[in-house]
Tab-separated table of C-alpha atoms and ligand atoms in Angstrom:
chain	number	residue	atom	x	y	z
A	72	MET	CA	24.550	1.636	7.471
A	73	ARG	CA	22.438	4.837	7.585
A	74	LEU	CA	18.831	3.790	7.089
A	75	LYS	CA	16.578	5.770	4.815
A	76	THR	CA	13.530	7.598	6.120
A	77	PHE	CA	11.479	10.838	5.837
A	78	LYS	CA	11.129	14.080	7.811
A	79	GLY	CA	8.624	14.320	10.688
A	80	GLY	CA	6.621	11.381	11.958
A	81	ILE	CA	6.291	9.697	15.334
A	82	HIS	CA	7.437	6.571	17.181
A	83	PRO	CA	4.381	5.053	18.885
A	84	PRO	CA	4.851	1.722	20.748
A	85	ALA	CA	4.726	-1.034	18.105
A	86	ASN	CA	2.625	-3.508	20.133
A	87	LYS	CA	3.154	-6.164	17.456
A	88	LEU	CA	1.860	-8.883	19.787
A	89	THR	CA	1.150	-11.285	16.926
A	90	SER	CA	4.307	-11.003	14.814
A	91	GLN	CA	5.412	-14.545	15.702
A	92	MET	CA	2.005	-16.095	15.091
A	93	PRO	CA	1.781	-17.910	11.751
A	94	LEU	CA	-1.206	-17.340	9.492
A	95	PHE	CA	-4.034	-19.715	10.344
A	96	THR	CA	-6.513	-20.448	7.549
A	97	LEU	CA	-10.035	-20.092	8.927
A	98	PRO	CA	-12.819	-22.383	7.780
A	99	ALA	CA	-15.471	-20.518	5.780
A	100	PRO	CA	-18.515	-19.445	7.825
A	101	LYS	CA	-22.029	-20.811	7.193
A	102	GLN	CA	-22.948	-17.587	5.450
A	103	VAL	CA	-20.958	-14.795	3.791
A	104	VAL	CA	-22.004	-11.203	3.171
A	105	ILE	CA	-20.204	-9.798	0.121
A	106	ALA	CA	-20.314	-5.996	0.128
A	107	LEU	CA	-20.865	-4.539	-3.333
A	108	GLN	CA	-18.412	-1.723	-2.652
A	109	GLN	CA	-15.025	-2.855	-1.385
A	110	HIS	CA	-13.011	-0.271	-3.259
A	111	ILE	CA	-12.731	3.420	-4.064
A	112	GLY	CA	-14.930	4.239	-7.086
A	113	ALA	CA	-18.252	3.124	-8.513
A	114	PRO	CA	-20.158	0.536	-6.424
A	115	CYS	CA	-20.860	-2.784	-8.140
A	116	GLN	CA	-24.268	-3.792	-9.420
A	117	PRO	CA	-25.340	-7.347	-8.564
A	118	LEU	CA	-24.944	-9.921	-11.357
A	119	VAL	CA	-27.004	-12.525	-9.499
A	120	LYS	CA	-30.448	-12.652	-7.905
A	121	VAL	CA	-31.900	-14.219	-4.781
A	122	GLY	CA	-32.194	-17.985	-5.246
A	123	ASP	CA	-29.270	-18.275	-7.692
A	124	ALA	CA	-26.648	-20.940	-7.090
A	125	VAL	CA	-23.087	-19.552	-7.107
A	126	LEU	CA	-19.607	-21.040	-7.202
A	127	MET	CA	-16.563	-20.079	-5.161
A	128	GLY	CA	-14.698	-17.397	-7.138
A	129	GLN	CA	-17.717	-16.569	-9.327
A	130	LYS	CA	-18.097	-12.889	-10.187
A	131	ILE	CA	-21.317	-11.692	-8.527
A	132	GLY	CA	-21.040	-7.911	-8.864
A	133	ASP	CA	-19.376	-5.461	-11.261
A	134	HIS	CA	-19.551	-1.947	-12.708
A	135	PRO	CA	-18.206	-0.768	-16.076
A	136	ALA	CA	-16.607	2.426	-14.641
A	137	ALA	CA	-12.836	2.767	-15.007
A	138	ILE	CA	-12.473	3.211	-11.241
A	139	SER	CA	-14.230	0.125	-9.908
A	140	ALA	CA	-13.458	-3.518	-9.133
A	141	PRO	CA	-15.751	-6.552	-9.349
A	142	VAL	CA	-16.619	-8.708	-6.336
A	143	HIS	CA	-16.730	-12.512	-6.213
A	144	SER	CA	-18.326	-15.118	-4.022
A	145	SER	CA	-15.910	-16.508	-1.445
A	146	VAL	CA	-17.908	-19.755	-1.054
A	147	SER	CA	-20.148	-21.957	-3.165
A	148	GLY	CA	-23.828	-21.953	-2.248
A	149	LYS	CA	-27.053	-20.040	-2.775
A	150	VAL	CA	-27.852	-16.323	-2.805
A	151	VAL	CA	-30.281	-15.727	0.059
A	152	ALA	CA	-30.469	-11.933	0.183
A	153	ILE	CA	-29.426	-8.781	-1.657
A	154	GLY	CA	-29.797	-5.456	0.112
A	155	PRO	CA	-28.301	-2.915	2.484
A	156	VAL	CA	-26.158	-3.997	5.442
A	157	ASN	CA	-24.233	-2.014	8.059
A	158	PHE	CA	-20.713	-1.196	6.981
A	159	SER	CA	-17.411	-0.328	8.661
A	160	ASN	CA	-17.626	3.375	7.698
A	161	GLY	CA	-20.833	3.797	9.732
A	162	LYS	CA	-23.013	3.869	6.612
A	163	THR	CA	-24.910	1.098	4.880
A	164	VAL	CA	-23.789	-0.621	1.698
A	165	ASN	CA	-25.585	-3.038	-0.596
A	166	ALA	CA	-24.398	-6.607	-0.180
A	167	ILE	CA	-25.072	-10.112	-1.453
A	168	THR	CA	-25.621	-12.724	1.249
A	169	ILE	CA	-24.759	-16.310	0.301
A	170	ALA	CA	-25.571	-19.452	2.286
A	171	ASN	CA	-22.451	-21.631	2.144
A	172	ASP	CA	-23.098	-25.204	0.942
A	173	GLY	CA	-19.750	-26.250	2.435
A	174	LEU	CA	-18.534	-27.746	-0.860
A	175	ASP	CA	-16.220	-24.964	-2.094
A	176	ASN	CA	-17.070	-25.836	-5.706
A	177	LYS	CA	-14.864	-23.542	-7.746
A	178	ALA	CA	-15.701	-21.321	-10.713
A	179	GLU	CA	-13.459	-21.435	-13.794
A	180	PRO	CA	-10.099	-19.842	-13.022
A	181	ILE	CA	-9.500	-16.320	-14.328
A	182	GLY	CA	-7.270	-16.148	-17.400
A	183	SER	CA	-6.252	-18.673	-19.972
A	184	GLY	CA	-3.594	-20.375	-17.863
A	185	LYS	CA	-0.897	-18.601	-19.885
A	186	ALA	CA	2.490	-18.102	-18.225
A	187	LEU	CA	3.553	-14.538	-17.406
A	188	ALA	CA	6.027	-14.496	-20.307
A	189	GLU	CA	3.150	-15.080	-22.758
A	190	LEU	CA	0.933	-12.288	-21.405
A	191	THR	CA	0.976	-8.690	-22.629
A	192	ASP	CA	0.879	-5.739	-20.207
A	193	LEU	CA	-2.733	-5.088	-21.192
A	194	GLU	CA	-3.707	-8.722	-20.582
A	195	ILE	CA	-2.141	-8.660	-17.105
A	196	ARG	CA	-4.002	-5.473	-16.194
A	197	SER	CA	-7.248	-6.938	-17.454
A	198	LEU	CA	-6.724	-10.148	-15.404
A	199	ILE	CA	-6.023	-8.022	-12.306
A	200	ARG	CA	-9.225	-6.072	-12.902
A	201	GLU	CA	-11.253	-9.213	-13.508
A	202	ALA	CA	-9.918	-10.685	-10.247
A	203	GLY	CA	-11.214	-7.659	-8.299
A	204	ILE	CA	-7.799	-6.827	-6.871
A	205	VAL	CA	-7.677	-3.567	-4.919
A	206	GLY	CA	-5.105	-1.879	-2.682
A	207	MET	CA	-4.788	-4.231	0.288
A	208	GLY	CA	-3.215	-1.764	2.700
A	209	GLY	CA	-6.572	-0.218	3.565
A	210	ALA	CA	-7.146	2.318	0.778
A	211	GLY	CA	-8.910	-0.069	-1.622
A	212	PHE	CA	-7.995	1.737	-4.839
A	213	PRO	CA	-8.664	-0.585	-7.813
A	214	THR	CA	-5.210	-1.920	-8.729
A	215	ALA	CA	-5.739	-2.243	-12.502
A	216	ALA	CA	-6.640	1.468	-12.705
A	217	LYS	CA	-3.503	2.384	-10.765
A	218	LEU	CA	-1.290	0.420	-13.149
A	219	THR	CA	-2.467	2.289	-16.234
A	220	ALA	CA	-0.406	5.449	-16.860
A	221	PRO	CA	-2.421	8.285	-18.434
A	222	ALA	CA	-1.214	9.756	-21.749
A	223	GLY	CA	2.039	11.670	-21.353
A	224	LYS	CA	3.081	9.863	-18.159
A	225	LYS	CA	5.475	6.939	-17.780
A	226	ILE	CA	5.764	4.540	-14.880
A	227	GLU	CA	9.508	4.326	-14.237
A	228	MET	CA	9.510	2.336	-11.039
A	229	LEU	CA	7.365	0.458	-8.568
A	230	VAL	CA	7.539	0.940	-4.835
A	231	ILE	CA	6.202	-2.022	-2.869
A	232	ASN	CA	4.965	-1.024	0.561
A	233	GLY	CA	5.961	-3.709	3.052
A	234	VAL	CA	6.460	-1.471	6.085
A	235	GLU	CA	3.151	-2.088	7.909
A	236	CYS	CA	3.712	1.037	9.996
A	237	GLU	CA	0.486	1.007	12.066
A	238	PRO	CA	1.021	-0.392	15.568
A	239	TYR	CA	-0.468	-3.848	16.347
A	240	LEU	CA	-0.880	-5.047	12.724
A	241	THR	CA	1.281	-7.965	11.567
A	242	CYS	CA	-0.616	-9.607	8.689
A	243	ASP	CA	1.773	-8.171	6.054
A	244	HIS	CA	4.775	-9.259	8.115
A	245	ARG	CA	3.435	-12.836	8.169
A	246	ILE	CA	2.686	-12.810	4.416
A	247	ILE	CA	6.314	-11.779	3.819
A	248	LEU	CA	7.662	-14.537	6.079
A	249	GLU	CA	5.370	-17.270	4.780
A	250	GLN	CA	4.663	-16.437	1.139
A	251	SER	CA	7.596	-14.468	-0.260
A	252	ALA	CA	7.681	-16.577	-3.462
A	253	VAL	CA	4.059	-15.614	-4.237
A	254	ILE	CA	4.881	-11.956	-3.532
A	255	LEU	CA	7.823	-12.163	-5.937
A	256	ASP	CA	5.582	-13.603	-8.674
A	257	GLY	CA	3.180	-10.714	-8.054
A	258	ILE	CA	5.946	-8.105	-8.301
A	259	LYS	CA	7.166	-9.602	-11.587
A	260	ALA	CA	3.616	-9.399	-12.973
A	261	LEU	CA	3.252	-5.809	-11.716
A	262	LEU	CA	6.546	-4.849	-13.378
A	263	LYS	CA	5.399	-6.287	-16.684
A	264	ALA	CA	1.915	-4.753	-16.368
A	265	THR	CA	3.371	-1.259	-15.876
A	266	GLY	CA	6.522	-1.425	-17.973
A	267	ALA	CA	8.440	-0.148	-14.922
A	268	GLY	CA	12.159	-0.822	-15.015
A	269	HIS	CA	12.689	-1.421	-11.311
A	270	ALA	CA	10.838	-2.396	-8.137
A	271	TYR	CA	11.910	-1.413	-4.624
A	272	ILE	CA	10.407	-3.256	-1.657
A	273	GLY	CA	10.395	-1.031	1.444
A	274	VAL	CA	10.542	-3.018	4.702
A	275	LYS	CA	11.029	-1.787	8.254
A	276	ILE	CA	14.233	-2.910	9.914
A	277	THR	CA	12.254	-4.045	12.982
A	278	MET	CA	10.169	-6.650	11.093
A	279	GLU	CA	12.005	-9.700	12.345
A	280	GLY	CA	13.133	-12.004	9.524
A	281	ALA	CA	11.285	-10.067	6.799
A	282	ILE	CA	14.312	-8.444	5.181
A	283	GLU	CA	16.217	-11.745	5.149
A	284	GLU	CA	13.248	-13.604	3.646
A	285	LEU	CA	12.756	-11.042	0.884
A	286	HIS	CA	16.503	-10.868	0.197
A	287	LYS	CA	16.472	-14.652	-0.330
A	288	ALA	CA	13.457	-14.408	-2.656
A	289	VAL	CA	14.924	-11.660	-4.878
A	290	LEU	CA	18.542	-12.872	-4.851
A	291	MET	CA	18.516	-14.056	-8.463
A	292	GLU	CA	16.215	-11.308	-9.736
A	293	LYS	CA	17.395	-8.317	-11.719
A	294	GLY	CA	15.610	-5.015	-11.109
A	295	ILE	CA	14.019	-5.876	-7.733
A	296	ASP	CA	15.671	-4.594	-4.551
A	297	VAL	CA	14.812	-4.741	-0.868
A	298	VAL	CA	15.212	-1.427	0.985
A	299	PRO	CA	15.466	-1.569	4.812
A	300	LEU	CA	13.816	1.454	6.441
A	301	VAL	CA	13.707	3.120	9.850
A	302	SER	CA	10.761	2.122	12.042
A	303	LYS	CA	8.680	5.263	12.098
A	304	TYR	CA	5.044	6.231	11.582
A	305	PRO	CA	3.657	7.017	8.927
A	306	GLN	CA	6.445	5.378	6.938
A	307	GLY	CA	3.770	3.464	4.994
A	308	GLU	CA	2.162	6.600	3.571
A	309	GLU	CA	2.872	6.782	-0.159
A	310	ARG	CA	4.705	10.105	-0.149
A	311	GLN	CA	6.904	9.263	2.812
A	312	LEU	CA	7.768	5.878	1.391
A	313	ILE	CA	8.623	7.330	-2.024
A	314	TYR	CA	10.777	10.018	-0.461
A	315	ALA	CA	12.525	7.567	1.860
A	316	ILE	CA	13.317	5.114	-0.926
A	317	THR	CA	13.933	7.314	-3.958
A	318	GLY	CA	14.406	10.857	-2.632
A	319	ARG	CA	11.654	12.032	-5.020
A	320	GLU	CA	8.993	14.394	-3.654
A	321	VAL	CA	5.384	14.069	-4.801
A	322	PRO	CA	4.103	17.642	-5.328
A	323	SER	CA	1.263	19.010	-3.175
A	324	GLY	CA	-2.037	17.869	-4.702
A	325	GLY	CA	-0.127	15.510	-7.009
A	326	LEU	CA	0.145	11.753	-7.331
A	327	PRO	CA	3.102	9.327	-7.211
A	328	LEU	CA	2.714	9.055	-10.994
A	329	ASP	CA	3.797	12.712	-11.240
A	330	VAL	CA	7.259	11.501	-10.218
A	331	GLY	CA	7.074	8.326	-12.330
A	332	ILE	CA	6.174	5.970	-9.485
A	333	VAL	CA	3.354	3.583	-8.633
A	334	VAL	CA	3.076	2.323	-5.049
A	335	CYS	CA	1.488	-1.058	-4.295
A	336	ASN	CA	1.001	-2.666	-0.921
A	337	ILE	CA	2.839	-5.937	-0.353
A	338	GLY	CA	-0.531	-7.638	0.182
A	339	THR	CA	-1.578	-6.444	-3.266
A	340	ALA	CA	1.582	-7.986	-4.760
A	341	TRP	CA	0.664	-11.219	-2.950
A	342	ALA	CA	-2.898	-11.136	-4.380
A	343	VAL	CA	-1.526	-10.582	-7.907
A	344	GLY	CA	1.004	-13.415	-7.441
A	345	ARG	CA	-1.720	-15.768	-6.278
A	346	LEU	CA	-3.903	-14.824	-9.239
A	347	MET	CA	-1.009	-15.636	-11.574
A	348	GLU	CA	-0.461	-18.990	-9.889
A	349	THR	CA	-4.029	-20.167	-9.385
A	350	GLY	CA	-6.383	-17.982	-11.453
A	351	MET	CA	-8.339	-17.306	-8.239
A	352	PRO	CA	-9.860	-13.843	-7.741
A	353	LEU	CA	-9.459	-11.965	-4.482
A	354	ILE	CA	-11.784	-13.858	-2.140
A	355	GLU	CA	-9.614	-14.165	0.961
A	356	ARG	CA	-6.876	-12.178	2.643
A	357	SER	CA	-4.610	-12.077	5.681
A	358	VAL	CA	-5.859	-10.170	8.719
A	359	THR	CA	-4.585	-9.564	12.242
A	360	VAL	CA	-7.039	-9.872	15.139
A	361	THR	CA	-5.396	-8.526	18.255
A	362	GLY	CA	-5.593	-6.533	21.476
A	363	ALA	CA	-7.998	-7.559	24.227
A	364	VAL	CA	-8.940	-10.941	22.726
A	365	LYS	CA	-8.119	-14.315	24.299
A	366	LYS	CA	-5.985	-15.630	21.429
A	367	PRO	CA	-4.625	-12.819	19.252
A	368	GLY	CA	-3.443	-14.065	15.872
A	369	ASN	CA	-3.040	-13.726	12.127
A	370	PHE	CA	-5.630	-15.366	9.932
A	371	MET	CA	-6.320	-16.083	6.294
A	372	ALA	CA	-10.046	-15.306	6.179
A	373	ARG	CA	-12.708	-15.351	3.495
A	374	VAL	CA	-14.023	-11.997	2.332
A	375	GLY	CA	-17.619	-11.746	3.553
A	376	CYS	CA	-17.246	-13.399	6.944
A	377	MET	CA	-18.408	-11.118	9.773
A	378	VAL	CA	-16.126	-9.204	12.109
A	379	SER	CA	-17.803	-11.179	14.923
A	380	ASP	CA	-16.577	-14.421	13.233
A	381	LEU	CA	-13.016	-13.080	13.334
A	382	ILE	CA	-13.254	-12.090	16.994
A	383	GLU	CA	-14.585	-15.552	17.774
A	384	ALA	CA	-11.664	-17.097	15.848
A	385	ALA	CA	-9.347	-15.120	18.126
A	386	GLY	CA	-10.955	-16.724	21.192
A	387	GLY	CA	-13.458	-13.933	21.903
A	388	TYR	CA	-12.996	-10.921	24.145
A	389	ALA	CA	-10.482	-11.244	26.967
A	390	GLU	CA	-12.413	-8.596	28.904
A	391	GLU	CA	-15.307	-6.259	28.274
A	392	PRO	CA	-14.231	-4.285	25.195
A	393	GLY	CA	-13.980	-0.508	25.220
A	394	SER	CA	-13.636	-0.233	21.453
A	395	VAL	CA	-13.454	-2.503	18.410
A	396	ILE	CA	-11.430	-0.847	15.668
A	397	MET	CA	-11.334	-1.860	12.028
A	398	GLY	CA	-7.672	-1.330	11.107
A	399	GLY	CA	-4.869	0.013	13.270
A	400	PRO	CA	-5.132	2.326	16.289
A	401	LEU	CA	-4.042	5.474	14.432
A	402	THR	CA	-6.112	5.394	11.256
A	403	GLY	CA	-8.650	2.640	11.965
A	404	LEU	CA	-12.378	3.176	12.375
A	405	PRO	CA	-14.114	2.346	15.694
A	406	GLN	CA	-17.182	0.178	15.136
A	407	PHE	CA	-20.667	0.363	16.635
A	408	SER	CA	-21.339	-3.296	15.913
A	409	THR	CA	-19.318	-6.388	15.008
A	410	GLU	CA	-22.086	-7.588	12.670
A	411	ILE	CA	-20.428	-6.005	9.665
A	412	PRO	CA	-18.767	-7.791	6.762
A	413	PHE	CA	-15.020	-8.284	6.438
A	414	THR	CA	-13.744	-6.878	3.127
A	415	LYS	CA	-10.703	-6.903	0.855
A	416	GLN	CA	-9.203	-3.787	2.459
A	417	ASN	CA	-9.464	-4.935	6.096
A	418	THR	CA	-5.985	-5.317	7.529
A	419	GLY	CA	-6.920	-5.869	11.133
A	420	ILE	CA	-9.421	-5.943	13.956
A	421	LEU	CA	-8.115	-4.309	17.119
A	422	VAL	CA	-9.990	-4.722	20.382
A	423	LEU	CA	-9.088	-2.167	23.035
A	424	SER	CA	-10.087	-2.604	26.674
A	425	LYS	CA	-12.245	-0.080	28.552
A	426	LYS	CA	-9.152	1.159	30.400
A	427	GLU	CA	-7.266	1.766	27.161
A	428	VAL	CA	-9.973	3.982	25.712
A	429	GLN	CA	-10.576	6.181	28.769
A	430	PRO	CA	-10.668	9.689	27.257
A	431	ALA	CA	-7.862	11.912	28.591
A	432	PRO	CA	-9.020	15.363	29.760
A	433	MET	CA	-8.830	17.916	26.955
A	434	THR	CA	-7.403	21.406	27.438
A	435	ASP	CA	-6.939	24.452	25.183
A	436	CYS	CA	-4.144	24.456	22.598
A	437	ILE	CA	-0.903	25.549	24.272
A	438	HIS	CA	0.777	26.380	20.947
A	439	CYS	CA	3.595	23.963	21.618
A	440	GLY	CA	4.026	23.175	17.900
A	441	SER	CA	4.331	19.411	18.476
A	442	CYS	CA	1.621	18.692	15.910
A	443	ILE	CA	3.538	20.651	13.259
A	444	GLY	CA	6.728	18.726	14.001
A	445	ALA	CA	4.893	15.400	13.778
A	446	CYS	CA	3.134	16.106	10.500
A	447	ALA	CA	5.112	14.492	7.695
A	448	TYR	CA	3.164	16.633	5.213
A	449	ARG	CA	4.374	19.896	6.764
A	450	LEU	CA	0.822	20.970	7.592
A	451	MET	CA	-0.238	23.168	10.521
A	452	PRO	CA	-2.775	20.986	12.350
A	453	LEU	CA	-3.421	23.530	15.123
A	454	TYR	CA	-4.708	26.133	12.627
A	455	LEU	CA	-6.532	23.559	10.544
A	456	ALA	CA	-8.343	22.339	13.675
A	457	LYS	CA	-9.413	25.903	14.478
A	458	TYR	CA	-10.717	26.475	10.956
A	459	ALA	CA	-12.476	23.107	10.886
A	460	ALA	CA	-14.228	23.895	14.186
A	461	ALA	CA	-15.400	27.209	12.698
A	462	GLY	CA	-16.343	25.726	9.295
A	463	ASN	CA	-13.931	28.236	7.705
A	464	THR	CA	-13.276	26.722	4.265
A	465	THR	CA	-11.132	29.680	3.136
A	466	GLY	CA	-8.692	29.056	5.996
A	467	LEU	CA	-8.815	25.300	5.462
A	468	GLU	CA	-7.933	25.666	1.777
A	469	LYS	CA	-5.236	28.257	2.470
A	470	TYR	CA	-3.537	25.815	4.844
A	471	ASN	CA	-3.885	22.890	2.389
A	472	ILE	CA	-6.249	20.662	4.376
A	473	LEU	CA	-6.655	18.344	1.388
A	474	ASP	CA	-2.974	17.368	1.669
A	475	CYS	CA	-3.789	15.776	5.046
A	476	ARG	CA	-3.493	11.983	4.827
A	477	GLU	CA	-5.419	11.406	8.079
A	478	CYS	CA	-2.444	9.611	9.598
A	479	GLY	CA	-3.313	10.762	13.139
A	480	ALA	CA	0.297	11.630	14.086
A	481	CYS	CA	-0.720	15.151	15.154
A	482	ALA	CA	-3.442	13.846	17.477
A	483	TYR	CA	-1.023	11.300	18.941
A	484	VAL	CA	1.490	13.955	20.054
A	485	CYS	CA	-0.927	16.714	21.139
A	486	PRO	CA	-0.425	17.327	24.889
A	487	ALA	CA	-3.772	19.169	25.020
A	488	LYS	CA	-5.430	15.916	23.815
A	489	LEU	CA	-7.312	17.767	21.095
A	490	PRO	CA	-9.092	15.413	18.657
A	491	LEU	CA	-7.004	16.741	15.772
A	492	LEU	CA	-7.599	13.790	13.423
A	493	HIS	CA	-11.347	14.233	13.846
A	494	TYR	CA	-10.988	17.938	12.999
A	495	MET	CA	-8.911	17.072	9.915
A	496	ARG	CA	-11.589	14.674	8.671
A	497	VAL	CA	-14.349	17.207	9.304
A	498	GLY	CA	-12.306	19.982	7.628
A	499	LYS	CA	-11.611	17.856	4.559
A	500	GLY	CA	-15.338	17.109	4.349
A	501	TYR	CA	-16.156	20.862	4.352
A	502	VAL	CA	-13.697	21.624	1.545
A	503	THR	CA	-14.694	18.631	-0.573
A	504	ALA	CA	-18.381	19.538	-0.226
A	505	LYS	CA	-17.655	23.178	-1.112
A	506	ARG	CA	-15.676	22.202	-4.214
A	507	ALA	CA	-18.449	19.845	-5.341
A	508	ALA	CA	-21.050	22.603	-4.859
A	509	ASP	CA	-18.861	25.112	-6.773
A	510	LYS	CA	-18.751	22.748	-9.758
A	511	LYS	CA	-22.549	22.582	-10.054
B	417	LIG	S1	-3.527	13.690	10.366
B	417	LIG	FE1	-3.116	15.147	8.697
B	417	LIG	S2	-2.474	17.011	9.726
B	417	LIG	FE2	-2.320	15.354	11.237
B	417	LIG	S3	-0.196	14.670	11.086
B	417	LIG	FE3	-1.377	13.366	9.706
B	417	LIG	S4	-1.265	14.379	7.709
B	417	LIG	FE4	-0.604	15.882	9.240
B	418	LIG	S1	0.134	19.757	19.542
B	418	LIG	FE1	-1.858	20.336	20.358
B	418	LIG	S2	-1.376	21.831	21.923
B	418	LIG	FE2	0.458	21.648	20.653
B	418	LIG	S3	0.204	23.247	19.067
B	418	LIG	FE3	-0.653	21.394	18.232
B	418	LIG	S4	-2.842	21.534	18.717
B	418	LIG	FE4	-1.792	22.967	20.043
């Protein structure tokens, strides 16, 4: 069988050290810090004040904007602080700190307990919004907003992203192996919420047991298919996945909806399935903690525990760390401190040793073209890097910097060891700032 895939991309070592390690549910910490922005869009305003008692699953922050998602307490206890805390993006974010009373007293479940067959598409979308479900693959786009097609557009099909293409991360793989029935319930709800006629679940051929497990789950289902894919990076990027599965090409500057498709991460389908089954909002998720830790593993962890709690759960550092990365090695963000809260979008914590992060000596660009071959978006990273270094927004726009998905493939292949991903981020920042200023 010829497996489907996309043009370009790279084959970094998978390093999936934890793929055989079942999800271990962590006990809740003594205190949780619930960030008021765990999504793309408007940050939440607190709905509680210091001294208030809260229940597990209680909504504690929300914003009426269309692009936003509420946040909920992941424990029962008492609000002890509301204010800025350090965040994974290097900035600060407002957060609600709750002292855990250890009782896990639950708030009323979300929804009326109606079965899926009794719910309308609008009701499902409103339950998903109320549960604070966001894209679980790292992007954090509010799911309910994604499921609503604007006037004139129709959602024809769903693509479920189960490829987990970043090296090291295995939390999606474990969710597939251990909770495929919940994922299936989520996909059925997503189909009904969007009116899409078909769902395709993209899974990499190298994810041991995952294709078989999903095949078993969807065997009796009409309109849901499992699509085995080549193991390549960035297969999990929306455009590549859509092209690989359907052959449709999302236009430059466009969205999957322009070709009638909505893409959801497999973790998002799991969160929706769990909401349908239990009425519980998104207060915990699967996460991989791996690399230079004593006991790498996959965990089910409460939103609001600290990154340091997760590292401790993985046995602590195996040696002096060189870098702690939130996410995978290609797109993740290195952290200055581990005293930052774990959020709904966090897929993994990767600890790299000092040896692994030794910077390689950088040279001038040798015009080898490797970065162009690696870029799945057909961009010219070498020119973009030059324009970014010079702050040349005209050049950056001409060479479509905003199409860059920050996948890091160009930086990975560059023999001159140029920090191309860094240049792409800086360049995108210049163009975004210029466009915002032009609008004023
Ligand atoms: S980081 Fe941007 S420019 Fe580099 S390969 Fe990925 S999409 Fe292309
Ligand atoms: S891969 Fe590096 S050295 Fe080669 S053309 Fe691109 S920027 Fe230049």
